[in-house]
Short mmCIF file of C-alpha atoms in Angstrom, two decimals:
data_model
loop_
_atom_site.label_atom_id
_atom_site.label_comp_id
_atom_site.label_asym_id
_atom_site.label_seq_id
_atom_site.Cartn_x
_atom_site.Cartn_y
_atom_site.Cartn_z
CA UNK A 1 -11.69 -4.86 -7.36
CA UNK A 2 -12.10 -2.09 -9.82
CA UNK A 3 -14.71 -0.14 -8.13
CA UNK A 4 -15.12 3.69 -7.75
CA UNK A 5 -12.31 4.45 -10.44
CA UNK A 6 -14.53 6.19 -13.13
CA UNK A 7 -12.53 9.71 -12.69
CA UNK A 8 -9.06 7.62 -13.33
CA UNK A 9 -10.33 5.83 -15.97
CA UNK A 10 -11.79 9.17 -17.85
CA UNK A 11 -8.33 10.79 -17.44
CA UNK A 12 -6.47 7.58 -18.44
CA UNK A 13 -8.69 6.95 -21.76
CA UNK A 14 -8.42 10.63 -22.32
CA UNK A 15 -4.59 10.65 -22.43
CA UNK A 16 -4.57 7.08 -24.42
CA UNK A 17 -6.59 8.47 -27.15
CA UNK A 18 -4.88 11.89 -27.04
CA UNK A 19 -1.89 13.08 -29.38
CA UNK A 20 0.64 12.25 -26.97
CA UNK A 21 0.85 9.90 -24.01
CA UNK A 22 2.53 11.13 -20.77
CA UNK A 23 5.42 8.68 -19.89
CA UNK A 24 4.99 8.64 -16.41
CA UNK A 25 1.86 8.28 -13.98
CA UNK A 26 1.78 8.34 -10.44
CA UNK A 27 -1.43 6.11 -8.39
CA UNK A 28 -2.19 7.66 -5.35
CA UNK A 29 -4.50 6.49 -2.54
CA UNK A 30 -4.59 4.63 0.61
CA UNK A 31 -3.90 0.75 0.23
CA UNK A 32 -6.75 -1.52 -0.69
CA UNK A 33 -8.38 0.65 -3.35
CA UNK A 34 -7.51 -1.37 -6.37
CA UNK A 35 -4.63 0.79 -7.61
CA UNK A 36 -2.94 -2.34 -8.56
CA UNK A 37 -5.57 -4.02 -10.49
CA UNK A 38 -6.26 -0.63 -12.21
CA UNK A 39 -2.79 -0.42 -13.43
CA UNK A 40 -2.66 -3.80 -14.78
CA UNK A 41 -5.81 -3.03 -16.78
CA UNK A 42 -4.96 0.31 -17.83
CA UNK A 43 -1.46 -1.41 -19.14
CA UNK A 44 -3.32 -3.81 -20.87
CA UNK A 45 -5.73 -1.27 -22.46
CA UNK A 46 -2.35 0.51 -23.93
CA UNK A 47 -0.16 -2.63 -24.89
CA UNK A 48 -3.43 -4.56 -26.44
CA UNK A 49 -3.69 -8.33 -26.26
CA UNK A 50 -6.04 -10.52 -24.06
CA UNK A 51 -5.77 -12.93 -21.08
CA UNK A 52 -3.94 -11.96 -17.92
CA UNK A 53 -2.25 -8.74 -17.95
CA UNK A 54 0.14 -10.16 -15.36
CA UNK A 55 1.56 -12.48 -18.13
CA UNK A 56 1.86 -9.97 -20.99
CA UNK A 57 5.42 -9.78 -22.44
CA UNK A 58 4.78 -6.22 -22.72
CA UNK A 59 3.64 -5.30 -19.12
CA UNK A 60 6.63 -5.38 -16.81
CA UNK A 61 5.87 -5.33 -12.94
CA UNK A 62 8.73 -4.73 -10.25
CA UNK A 63 7.54 -5.29 -6.76
CA UNK A 64 8.86 -7.35 -3.73
CA UNK A 65 11.56 -9.92 -4.81
CA UNK A 66 13.19 -12.63 -2.90
CA UNK A 67 14.97 -11.32 0.39
CA UNK A 68 18.33 -13.13 0.00
CA UNK A 69 19.99 -15.53 -2.83
CA UNK A 70 19.12 -18.40 -0.91
CA UNK A 71 15.33 -17.17 -1.19
CA UNK A 72 15.78 -16.55 -4.82
CA UNK A 73 17.02 -20.27 -5.31
CA UNK A 74 13.95 -21.24 -3.12
CA UNK A 75 11.61 -19.44 -5.53
CA UNK A 76 13.20 -21.00 -8.59
CA UNK A 77 12.95 -24.46 -7.17
CA UNK A 78 9.42 -23.66 -6.44
CA UNK A 79 9.51 -23.66 -2.90
CA UNK A 80 8.21 -21.06 -0.23
CA UNK A 81 10.75 -18.14 0.26
CA UNK A 82 10.67 -14.90 2.06
CA UNK A 83 10.15 -11.57 0.52
CA UNK A 84 12.54 -8.55 0.96
CA UNK A 85 11.09 -5.50 2.69
CA UNK A 86 11.92 -3.25 -0.25
CA UNK A 87 12.56 -2.92 -3.97
CA UNK A 88 16.08 -3.27 -5.03
CA UNK A 89 18.03 -1.41 -7.44
CA UNK A 90 18.84 -4.61 -9.16
CA UNK A 91 15.22 -5.26 -10.02
CA UNK A 92 15.07 -1.81 -11.64
CA UNK A 93 18.38 -2.49 -13.51
CA UNK A 94 17.28 -5.67 -14.78
CA UNK A 95 14.04 -4.02 -16.01
CA UNK A 96 16.00 -1.29 -17.60
CA UNK A 97 17.99 -3.53 -19.51
CA UNK A 98 14.99 -5.21 -21.03
CA UNK A 99 13.76 -1.46 -22.18
CA UNK A 100 16.69 -1.37 -24.70
CA UNK A 101 14.77 -3.73 -26.89
CA UNK A 102 11.68 -3.29 -28.77
CA UNK A 103 8.31 -4.08 -27.42
CA UNK A 104 7.37 -7.78 -27.98
CA UNK A 105 3.82 -7.58 -29.72
CA UNK A 106 2.95 -3.83 -30.44
CA UNK A 107 4.35 -0.05 -30.11
CA UNK A 108 3.98 0.13 -26.26
CA UNK A 109 5.55 -1.55 -23.18
CA UNK A 110 4.42 -0.50 -19.52
CA UNK A 111 6.33 -0.88 -16.45
CA UNK A 112 4.51 -1.11 -13.25
CA UNK A 113 6.13 -0.66 -9.96
CA UNK A 114 4.29 -1.54 -6.95
CA UNK A 115 4.67 -0.07 -4.28
CA UNK A 116 6.67 2.68 -5.41
CA UNK A 117 6.93 4.03 -1.90
CA UNK A 118 9.02 0.82 -0.90
CA UNK A 119 11.95 1.50 -3.32
CA UNK A 120 15.33 1.71 -1.64
CA UNK A 121 17.28 4.74 -2.29
CA UNK A 122 19.44 3.08 -5.20
CA UNK A 123 16.42 1.92 -6.87
CA UNK A 124 14.67 5.37 -6.77
CA UNK A 125 17.89 6.76 -8.20
CA UNK A 126 18.13 4.38 -11.01
CA UNK A 127 14.45 4.91 -11.98
CA UNK A 128 14.92 8.57 -11.87
CA UNK A 129 17.26 8.30 -15.02
CA UNK A 130 14.47 6.48 -16.94
CA UNK A 131 11.92 8.91 -15.92
CA UNK A 132 14.12 11.73 -16.80
CA UNK A 133 15.21 10.16 -20.42
CA UNK A 134 12.23 7.54 -21.03
CA UNK A 135 12.79 4.59 -23.57
CA UNK A 136 10.61 5.33 -26.80
CA UNK A 137 6.95 3.57 -26.41
CA UNK A 138 7.56 3.03 -22.57
CA UNK A 139 4.97 4.15 -19.91
CA UNK A 140 5.70 4.09 -16.23
CA UNK A 141 2.82 3.27 -13.56
CA UNK A 142 4.11 4.11 -10.11
CA UNK A 143 1.72 2.74 -7.40
CA UNK A 144 1.90 4.90 -4.18
CA UNK A 145 0.04 4.40 -0.89
CA UNK A 146 2.44 7.28 0.65
CA UNK A 147 3.98 9.44 -1.83
CA UNK A 148 5.49 11.45 0.53
CA UNK A 149 8.09 8.80 0.80
CA UNK A 150 8.98 9.22 -3.00
CA UNK A 151 11.96 11.50 -4.34
CA UNK A 152 10.32 14.95 -5.09
CA UNK A 153 12.27 14.61 -8.44
CA UNK A 154 10.23 11.41 -9.31
CA UNK A 155 6.95 12.90 -8.23
CA UNK A 156 7.53 16.22 -10.37
CA UNK A 157 8.04 13.75 -13.70
CA UNK A 158 4.74 12.11 -13.02
CA UNK A 159 1.29 12.75 -13.75
CA UNK A 160 -0.87 12.15 -10.63
CA UNK A 161 -4.12 9.91 -10.58
CA UNK A 162 -5.87 10.17 -7.22
CA UNK A 163 -7.87 7.28 -5.79
CA UNK A 164 -10.62 8.26 -3.43
CA UNK A 165 -12.25 5.84 -1.06
CA UNK A 166 -16.07 4.63 -1.37
CA UNK A 167 -18.68 5.98 0.95
CA UNK A 168 -19.73 3.89 4.02
CA UNK A 169 -22.69 2.94 2.00
CA UNK A 170 -21.12 1.97 -1.18
CA UNK A 171 -18.43 -0.12 0.88
CA UNK A 172 -21.35 -1.72 2.83
CA UNK A 173 -23.10 -2.90 -0.22
CA UNK A 174 -19.79 -3.73 -1.72
CA UNK A 175 -19.03 -6.36 1.46
CA UNK A 176 -22.59 -7.48 1.19
CA UNK A 177 -22.06 -8.60 -2.43
CA UNK A 178 -18.66 -9.93 -1.73
CA UNK A 179 -18.97 -11.63 1.46
CA UNK A 180 -22.65 -12.08 2.11
CA UNK A 181 -21.86 -14.96 4.70
CA UNK A 182 -20.19 -12.55 7.15
CA UNK A 183 -22.30 -11.43 10.16
CA UNK A 184 -23.62 -8.15 9.82
CA UNK A 185 -22.05 -6.87 12.81
CA UNK A 186 -18.53 -7.54 11.64
CA UNK A 187 -19.27 -6.34 7.97
CA UNK A 188 -20.38 -2.87 9.67
CA UNK A 189 -17.47 -2.88 11.93
CA UNK A 190 -15.36 -3.55 8.68
CA UNK A 191 -16.83 -0.51 6.89
CA UNK A 192 -16.08 1.66 10.06
CA UNK A 193 -12.44 0.35 10.28
CA UNK A 194 -11.48 0.47 6.42
CA UNK A 195 -11.89 4.23 6.17
CA UNK A 196 -13.60 3.68 2.35
CA UNK A 197 -11.00 1.12 1.47
CA UNK A 198 -12.54 -2.21 -0.22
CA UNK A 199 -9.19 -3.98 0.41
CA UNK A 200 -8.92 -3.11 3.75
CA UNK A 201 -12.53 -4.16 4.52
CA UNK A 202 -11.93 -7.43 2.98
CA UNK A 203 -8.53 -7.94 4.91
CA UNK A 204 -10.38 -6.64 8.03
CA UNK A 205 -12.81 -9.73 7.88
CA UNK A 206 -10.25 -12.06 6.22
CA UNK A 207 -7.81 -11.51 8.91
CA UNK A 208 -10.30 -11.54 11.91
CA UNK A 209 -9.62 -8.12 12.90
CA UNK A 210 -12.80 -7.51 14.82
CA UNK A 211 -11.24 -8.15 18.26
CA UNK A 212 -8.09 -6.10 17.36
CA UNK A 213 -10.47 -3.11 16.66
CA UNK A 214 -12.29 -3.53 19.69
CA UNK A 215 -8.97 -3.58 21.96
CA UNK A 216 -7.65 -0.82 20.13
CA UNK A 217 -10.93 1.57 20.56
CA UNK A 218 -10.80 0.60 24.23
CA UNK A 219 -7.06 1.67 24.85
CA UNK A 220 -7.73 5.05 22.57
CA UNK A 221 -10.92 5.87 24.47
CA UNK A 222 -9.91 4.54 28.20
CA UNK A 223 -6.10 4.61 28.32
CA UNK A 224 -4.11 1.83 30.01
CA UNK A 225 -2.66 2.67 33.08
CA UNK A 226 -2.07 -1.00 34.12
CA UNK A 227 -0.62 -1.85 30.56
CA UNK A 228 -2.95 -5.17 30.61
CA UNK A 229 -5.00 -3.92 27.52
CA UNK A 230 -1.63 -3.45 25.49
CA UNK A 231 -0.78 -7.02 26.74
CA UNK A 232 -4.19 -8.17 25.42
CA UNK A 233 -3.33 -6.13 22.04
CA UNK A 234 0.01 -8.04 21.63
CA UNK A 235 -1.67 -11.37 22.29
CA UNK A 236 -4.43 -10.56 19.21
CA UNK A 237 -1.82 -9.24 16.99
CA UNK A 238 0.12 -12.62 17.40
CA UNK A 239 3.82 -13.64 17.90
CA UNK A 240 4.81 -13.92 14.28
CA UNK A 241 2.47 -11.61 12.22
CA UNK A 242 3.21 -11.75 8.33
CA UNK A 243 3.67 -8.80 6.24
CA UNK A 244 0.06 -8.75 5.41
CA UNK A 245 -1.21 -9.13 8.85
CA UNK A 246 1.17 -6.10 9.85
CA UNK A 247 0.12 -4.01 7.18
CA UNK A 248 -3.59 -4.40 8.14
CA UNK A 249 -3.09 -4.03 11.69
CA UNK A 250 -1.15 -0.66 11.15
CA UNK A 251 -3.97 0.58 8.75
CA UNK A 252 -6.43 -0.12 11.75
CA UNK A 253 -4.66 1.84 13.99
CA UNK A 254 -4.15 4.63 11.73
CA UNK A 255 -7.53 4.59 11.00
CA UNK A 256 -8.82 4.41 14.67
CA UNK A 257 -6.51 7.06 15.79
CA UNK A 258 -8.00 9.75 13.33
CA UNK A 259 -11.57 8.23 13.82
CA UNK A 260 -14.12 11.28 14.62
CA UNK A 261 -11.21 13.66 15.72
CA UNK A 262 -12.95 16.52 13.92
CA UNK A 263 -15.62 16.27 16.54
CA UNK A 264 -13.77 16.14 19.72
CA UNK A 265 -12.29 19.36 21.78
CA UNK A 266 -9.31 20.64 20.63
CA UNK A 267 -6.98 19.06 23.17
CA UNK A 268 -8.17 15.74 22.54
CA UNK A 269 -8.04 16.08 18.68
CA UNK A 270 -4.51 17.11 19.01
CA UNK A 271 -3.81 13.96 20.69
CA UNK A 272 -5.38 12.09 17.86
CA UNK A 273 -3.65 14.10 15.19
CA UNK A 274 -0.51 13.43 17.12
CA UNK A 275 -0.91 9.71 17.21
CA UNK A 276 -2.06 9.42 13.76
CA UNK A 277 1.10 10.96 12.47
CA UNK A 278 3.27 8.89 14.74
CA UNK A 279 1.70 5.60 13.01
CA UNK A 280 2.06 6.99 9.60
CA UNK A 281 5.87 7.13 10.41
CA UNK A 282 5.62 3.67 12.21
CA UNK A 283 4.10 2.34 8.92
CA UNK A 284 7.01 3.55 6.97
CA UNK A 285 9.51 2.29 9.13
CA UNK A 286 7.75 -1.09 9.37
CA UNK A 287 8.32 -1.80 5.46
CA UNK A 288 12.14 -1.34 6.13
CA UNK A 289 13.11 -2.48 9.28
CA UNK A 290 12.34 -5.95 11.12
CA UNK A 291 10.57 -4.98 14.24
CA UNK A 292 10.15 -7.05 17.17
CA UNK A 293 6.43 -8.15 17.14
CA UNK A 294 6.07 -7.78 20.63
CA UNK A 295 7.45 -4.09 20.72
CA UNK A 296 5.81 -3.32 17.58
CA UNK A 297 2.46 -4.15 19.35
CA UNK A 298 3.68 -1.99 22.34
CA UNK A 299 4.56 0.75 20.15
CA UNK A 300 1.03 0.93 18.62
CA UNK A 301 -0.64 0.54 22.21
CA UNK A 302 1.30 3.48 23.62
CA UNK A 303 0.53 5.57 20.80
CA UNK A 304 -3.40 4.86 20.95
CA UNK A 305 -3.21 5.21 24.71
CA UNK A 306 -1.81 8.61 24.38
CA UNK A 307 -5.36 9.37 22.74
CA UNK A 308 -7.22 8.97 25.91
CA UNK A 309 -8.29 11.99 27.75
CA UNK A 310 -6.65 10.89 31.24
CA UNK A 311 -3.80 8.60 29.35
CA UNK A 312 -1.49 9.49 32.21
CA UNK A 313 -1.71 10.52 35.73
CA UNK A 314 -0.54 13.90 34.75
CA UNK A 315 -3.36 14.25 32.47
CA UNK A 316 -6.11 13.46 34.96
#
């Protein structure tokens, strides 16, 4: 999904063709903008070779691994397994051991950490040592949806590439080309909900989030004094949402909380901003803690209800 990355490619190619390549890059932007695909393509442009960059011996990617040793055995046996909620120190150290040897095919090796925001504390501290004393011929690409969660010492050692969202018009054209069979009304709703993110827009359509968006807007705009709308929201989210659905739901809630805040009276705008900030924090916690889906839905509903002009009797 390499769309809208012209500035990032220009900066990367200028560095790659220059006299000295920076050893660590931080790829910043909201989820769904194609940062992972950019990282893989950029890595392949540096190490050379063809085929699938995810299978290149000199491109090492660290992401979510098995949750437990039992899950690791299931993975090795080709069975379904549960993923951990963070990147563990053992994964970073295993990669560091591989960096003690020379690259397999050429002069360069690239390590992609995706998403770097979800490194556990030990993993982040272990990575910092490699960033402070990078192995010769090694470049690190850190994919980040929320860079404030990274150690300042990690951020300070990286050159930043920022990925901006698409305009509504460009995103609409993208969806019309990619999912032409989707109803026009749903594509329009996806454009509004995705806030410039192609991945979020596709998730909106693929996960059937249109009813969720409608329910969230109702709670945000009208409040929910009787809690009925929050019950409906919990039902739409589902009793056992997987990681992808939970992340998409949070992305949608954050977008709707901030939607149109700049045009509202100061008091209502402040409510939207507070709800958006709280949803950002909830997103960070959700990646680490195992929330009960019912409580998860209730908290989202509570934050959206707080945006309404008369969210409580005292506000009326």
